[in-house]
Short mmCIF file of C-alpha atoms in Angstrom, two decimals:
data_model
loop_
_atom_site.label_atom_id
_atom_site.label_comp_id
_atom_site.label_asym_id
_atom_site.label_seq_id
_atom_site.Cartn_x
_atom_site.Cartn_y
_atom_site.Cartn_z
CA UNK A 155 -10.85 16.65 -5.26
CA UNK A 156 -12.06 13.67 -2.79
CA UNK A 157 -9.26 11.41 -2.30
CA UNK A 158 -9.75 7.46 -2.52
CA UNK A 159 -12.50 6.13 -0.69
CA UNK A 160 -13.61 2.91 0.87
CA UNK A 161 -16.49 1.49 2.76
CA UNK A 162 -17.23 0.18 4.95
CA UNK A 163 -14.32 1.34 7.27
CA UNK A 164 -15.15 -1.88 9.73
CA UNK A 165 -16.51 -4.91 8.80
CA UNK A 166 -17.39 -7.75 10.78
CA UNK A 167 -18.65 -10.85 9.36
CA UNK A 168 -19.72 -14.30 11.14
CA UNK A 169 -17.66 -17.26 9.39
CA UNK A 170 -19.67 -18.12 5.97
CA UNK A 171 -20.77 -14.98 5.82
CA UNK A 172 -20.06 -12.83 2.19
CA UNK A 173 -17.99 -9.59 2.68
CA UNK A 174 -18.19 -6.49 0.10
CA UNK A 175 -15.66 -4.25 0.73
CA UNK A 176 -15.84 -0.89 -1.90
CA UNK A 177 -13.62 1.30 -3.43
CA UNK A 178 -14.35 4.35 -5.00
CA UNK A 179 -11.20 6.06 -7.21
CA UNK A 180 -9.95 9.53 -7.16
CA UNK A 181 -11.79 11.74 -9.87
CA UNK A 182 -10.21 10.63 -12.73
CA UNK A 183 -8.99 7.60 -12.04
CA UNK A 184 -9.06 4.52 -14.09
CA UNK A 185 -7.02 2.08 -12.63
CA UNK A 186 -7.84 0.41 -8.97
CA UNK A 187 -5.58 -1.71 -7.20
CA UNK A 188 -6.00 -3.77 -4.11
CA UNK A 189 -3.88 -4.94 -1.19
CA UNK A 190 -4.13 -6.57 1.73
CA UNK A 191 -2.46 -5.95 5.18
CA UNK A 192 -2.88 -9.42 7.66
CA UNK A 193 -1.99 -8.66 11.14
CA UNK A 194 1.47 -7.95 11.93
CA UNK A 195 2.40 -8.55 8.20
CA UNK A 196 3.50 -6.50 5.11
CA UNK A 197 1.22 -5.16 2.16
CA UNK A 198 0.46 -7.78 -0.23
CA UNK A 199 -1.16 -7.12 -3.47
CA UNK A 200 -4.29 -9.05 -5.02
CA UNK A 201 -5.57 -7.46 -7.97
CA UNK A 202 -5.09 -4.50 -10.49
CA UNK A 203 -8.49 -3.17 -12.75
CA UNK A 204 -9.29 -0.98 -15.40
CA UNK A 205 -12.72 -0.15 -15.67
CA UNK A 206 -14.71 -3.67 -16.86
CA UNK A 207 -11.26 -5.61 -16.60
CA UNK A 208 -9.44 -7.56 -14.38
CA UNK A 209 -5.46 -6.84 -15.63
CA UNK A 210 -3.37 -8.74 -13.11
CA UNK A 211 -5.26 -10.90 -10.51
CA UNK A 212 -2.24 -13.14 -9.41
CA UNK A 213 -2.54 -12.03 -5.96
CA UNK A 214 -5.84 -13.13 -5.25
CA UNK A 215 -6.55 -16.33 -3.65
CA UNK A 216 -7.96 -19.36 -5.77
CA UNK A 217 -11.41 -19.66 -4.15
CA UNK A 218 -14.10 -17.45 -2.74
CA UNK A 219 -12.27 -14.19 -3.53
CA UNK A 220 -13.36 -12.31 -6.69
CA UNK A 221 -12.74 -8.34 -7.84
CA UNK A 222 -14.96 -6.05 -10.41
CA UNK A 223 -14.68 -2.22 -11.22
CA UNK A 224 -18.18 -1.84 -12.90
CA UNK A 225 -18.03 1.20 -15.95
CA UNK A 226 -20.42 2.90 -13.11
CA UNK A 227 -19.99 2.61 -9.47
CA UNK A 228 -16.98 1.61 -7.09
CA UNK A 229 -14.57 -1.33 -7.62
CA UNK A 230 -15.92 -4.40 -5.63
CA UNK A 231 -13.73 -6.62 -3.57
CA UNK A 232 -16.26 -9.75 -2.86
CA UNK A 233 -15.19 -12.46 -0.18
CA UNK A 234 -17.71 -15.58 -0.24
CA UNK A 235 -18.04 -18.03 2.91
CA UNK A 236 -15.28 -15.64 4.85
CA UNK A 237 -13.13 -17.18 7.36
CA UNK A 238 -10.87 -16.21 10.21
CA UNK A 239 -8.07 -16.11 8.20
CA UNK A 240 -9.82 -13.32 6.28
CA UNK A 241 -9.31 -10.83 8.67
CA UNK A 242 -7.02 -8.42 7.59
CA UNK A 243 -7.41 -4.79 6.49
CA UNK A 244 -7.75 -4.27 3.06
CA UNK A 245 -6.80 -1.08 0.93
CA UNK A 246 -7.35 0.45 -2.23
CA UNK A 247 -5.52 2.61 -4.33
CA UNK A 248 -5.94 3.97 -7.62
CA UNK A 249 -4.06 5.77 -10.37
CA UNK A 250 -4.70 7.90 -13.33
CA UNK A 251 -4.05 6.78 -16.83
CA UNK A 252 -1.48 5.64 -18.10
CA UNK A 253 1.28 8.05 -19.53
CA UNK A 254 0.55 10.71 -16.73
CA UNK A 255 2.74 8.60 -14.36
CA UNK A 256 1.52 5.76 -12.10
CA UNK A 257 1.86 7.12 -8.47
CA UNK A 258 -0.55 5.07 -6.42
CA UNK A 259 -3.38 6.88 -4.07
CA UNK A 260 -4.27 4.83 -1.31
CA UNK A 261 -7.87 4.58 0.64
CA UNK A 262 -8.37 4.30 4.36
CA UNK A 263 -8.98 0.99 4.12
CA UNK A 264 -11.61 -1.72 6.02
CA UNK A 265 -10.60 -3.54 8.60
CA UNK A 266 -12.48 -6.57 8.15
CA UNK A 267 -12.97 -8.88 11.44
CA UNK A 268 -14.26 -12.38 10.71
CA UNK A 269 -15.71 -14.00 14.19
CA UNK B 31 14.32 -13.87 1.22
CA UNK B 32 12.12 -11.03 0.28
CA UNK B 33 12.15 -8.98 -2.62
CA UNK B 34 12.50 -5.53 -0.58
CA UNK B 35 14.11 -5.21 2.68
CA UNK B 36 14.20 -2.49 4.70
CA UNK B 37 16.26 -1.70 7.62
CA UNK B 38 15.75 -0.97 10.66
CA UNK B 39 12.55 -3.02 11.35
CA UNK B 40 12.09 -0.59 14.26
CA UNK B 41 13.74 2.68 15.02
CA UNK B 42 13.19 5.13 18.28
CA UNK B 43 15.13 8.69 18.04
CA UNK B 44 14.76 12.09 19.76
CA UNK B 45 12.72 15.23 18.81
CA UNK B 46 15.19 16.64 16.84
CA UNK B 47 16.94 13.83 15.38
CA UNK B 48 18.41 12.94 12.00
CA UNK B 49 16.79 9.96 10.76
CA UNK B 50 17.43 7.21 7.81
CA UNK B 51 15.73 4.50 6.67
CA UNK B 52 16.97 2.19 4.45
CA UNK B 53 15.52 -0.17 1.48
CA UNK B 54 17.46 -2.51 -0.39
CA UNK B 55 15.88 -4.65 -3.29
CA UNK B 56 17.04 -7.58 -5.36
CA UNK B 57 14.83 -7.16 -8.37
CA UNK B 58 14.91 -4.69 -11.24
CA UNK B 59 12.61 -1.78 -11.09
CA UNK B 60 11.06 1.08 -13.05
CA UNK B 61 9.95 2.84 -9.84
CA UNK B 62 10.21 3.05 -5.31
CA UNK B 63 7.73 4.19 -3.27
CA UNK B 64 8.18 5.52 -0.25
CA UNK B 65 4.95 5.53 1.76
CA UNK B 66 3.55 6.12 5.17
CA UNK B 67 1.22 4.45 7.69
CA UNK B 68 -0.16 5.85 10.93
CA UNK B 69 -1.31 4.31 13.97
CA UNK B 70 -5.09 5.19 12.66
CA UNK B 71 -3.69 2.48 9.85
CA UNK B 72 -4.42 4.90 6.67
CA UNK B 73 -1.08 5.25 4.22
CA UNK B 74 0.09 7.94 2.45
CA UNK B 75 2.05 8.19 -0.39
CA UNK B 76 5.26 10.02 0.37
CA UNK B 77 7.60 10.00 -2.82
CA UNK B 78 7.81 7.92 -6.29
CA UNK B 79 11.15 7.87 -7.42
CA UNK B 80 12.90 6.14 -10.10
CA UNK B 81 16.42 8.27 -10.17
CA UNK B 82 18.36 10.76 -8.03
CA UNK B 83 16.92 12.61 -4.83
CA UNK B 84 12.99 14.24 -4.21
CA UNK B 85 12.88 16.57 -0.80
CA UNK B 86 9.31 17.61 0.37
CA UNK B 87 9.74 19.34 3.34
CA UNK B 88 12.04 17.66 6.05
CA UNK B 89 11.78 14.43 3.98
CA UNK B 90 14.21 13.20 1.19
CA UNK B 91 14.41 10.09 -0.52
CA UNK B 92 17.37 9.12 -2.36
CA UNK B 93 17.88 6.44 -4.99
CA UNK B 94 20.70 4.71 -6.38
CA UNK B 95 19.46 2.24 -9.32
CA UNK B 96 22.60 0.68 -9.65
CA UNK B 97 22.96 -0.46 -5.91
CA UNK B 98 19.20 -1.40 -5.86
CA UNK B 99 18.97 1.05 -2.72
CA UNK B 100 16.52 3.51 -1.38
CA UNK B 101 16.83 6.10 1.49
CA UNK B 102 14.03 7.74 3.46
CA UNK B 103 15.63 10.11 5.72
CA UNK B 104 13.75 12.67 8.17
CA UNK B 105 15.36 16.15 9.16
CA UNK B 106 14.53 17.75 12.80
CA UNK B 107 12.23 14.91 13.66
CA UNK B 108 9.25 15.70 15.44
CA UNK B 109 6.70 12.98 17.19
CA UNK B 110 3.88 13.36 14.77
CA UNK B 111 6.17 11.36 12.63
CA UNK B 112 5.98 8.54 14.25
CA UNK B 113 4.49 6.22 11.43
CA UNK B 114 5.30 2.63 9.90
CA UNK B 115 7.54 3.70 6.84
CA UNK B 116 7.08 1.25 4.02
CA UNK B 117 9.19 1.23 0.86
CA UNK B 118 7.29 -0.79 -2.19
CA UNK B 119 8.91 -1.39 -5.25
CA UNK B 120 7.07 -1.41 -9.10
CA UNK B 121 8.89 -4.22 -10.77
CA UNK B 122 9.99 -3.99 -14.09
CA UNK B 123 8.29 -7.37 -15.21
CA UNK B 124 5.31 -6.76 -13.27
CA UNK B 125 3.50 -3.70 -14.72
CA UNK B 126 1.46 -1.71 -11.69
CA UNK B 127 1.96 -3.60 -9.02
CA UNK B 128 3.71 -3.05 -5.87
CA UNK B 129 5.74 -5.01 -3.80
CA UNK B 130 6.16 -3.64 -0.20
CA UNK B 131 8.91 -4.24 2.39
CA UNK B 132 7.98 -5.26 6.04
CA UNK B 133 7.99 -1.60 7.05
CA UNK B 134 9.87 0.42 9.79
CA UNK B 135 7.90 1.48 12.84
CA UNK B 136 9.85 4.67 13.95
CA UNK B 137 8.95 6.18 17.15
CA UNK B 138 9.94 9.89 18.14
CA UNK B 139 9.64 10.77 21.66
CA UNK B 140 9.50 14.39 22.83
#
């Protein structure tokens, strides 16, 4: 069974450039978090989905930042018109459904570099 | 102040060493994590507790709801685990989401 997985594992994006960073969920898994890790800082969530909902997106910022988790494909994390403030690494995790406990798997994560 | 503390922010013992880290938080919870981050940067998910004690191996964490506290402690330390130690917190009033302490950076030297 494939653990979490994310790519790209580097990104580097020119300021007002778009960055997609993916997640794809253990087998299973219907819920997909994501955090985000600025340099020499904690963990900071951003936004919890169930497949084709967004349940809890008070950690994102207001503008330019947006989150989907498709019924097919990976979870999306979109940054438009990226700045240098944006770099930070960003992780994934998922969980299974509800009811079978809610211990988070975390992704590798992409280290996004804005320049 | 934050939400989860954990103490010490950085932490350098010998091979062989008895180790503890400590979390405190000033919330109320319905589970701690205690997870793991390696120089590479990936994290792994050590423990989930919400009562009592969980051992895996020369790891334990301990959890004492009433004193909103959480030890991680390491038996016979070795250098491969030297790691950033995190404890994150699942707030009651917050469904799924975590909310992480600064992390320990413990360093075991040979």
């Amino acid at each position: 069974n494939a653990g979490v997985m994310q790519n790209p594992r580097h990104l580097v994006r020119r300021r007002g450039q778009e960055a997609r960073l993916r997640c794809s969920p253990m087998k299973g898994h219907s819920h997909v978090y994501w955090y985000r890790q600025l340099p020499e800082e904690g963990l900071k969530f951003m936004v919890y989905l169930q497949k084709e909902n967004i349940i809890d997106e008070s950690g994102m910022p207001k503008e330019r930042f947006s989150a989907e988790f498709p019924k097919e494909g990976p979870s999306i994390l979109r940054i438009q018109q990226v700045v240098r403030g944006d770099s930070a690494a960003y992780f994934c995790a998922s969980s299974p459904l509800v009811g079978q406990g809610l211990e988070q798997y975390f992704g590798p994560g992409t280290r996004l570099t804005v320049t | 102040k934050n939400e989860v503390e954990q103490s010490p922010q950085n932490l350098t013992a010998q091979e062989g060493e008895f180790i503890t880290i400590n979390c405190s938080y000033s919330v109320g919870i319905s589970a701690l994590h205690w997870l793991q981050q390696h120089p590479g940067g990936g994290i792994v998910s050590l423990f989930m507790l919400s009562s009592g004690k969980k051992k895996h191996g020369r790891l334990i964490a301990t959890i004492n709801i009433q004193e909103k506290h959480s030890s991680l402690h390491i038996t016979a330390s070795h250098p491969r685990d030297s790691a950033v130690y995190i404890c994150a917190v699942r707030r009651e009033t917050s469904g799924s989401r975590l909310t992480f302490g600064e992390g320990t950076q413990l360093t075991v030297n040979p």
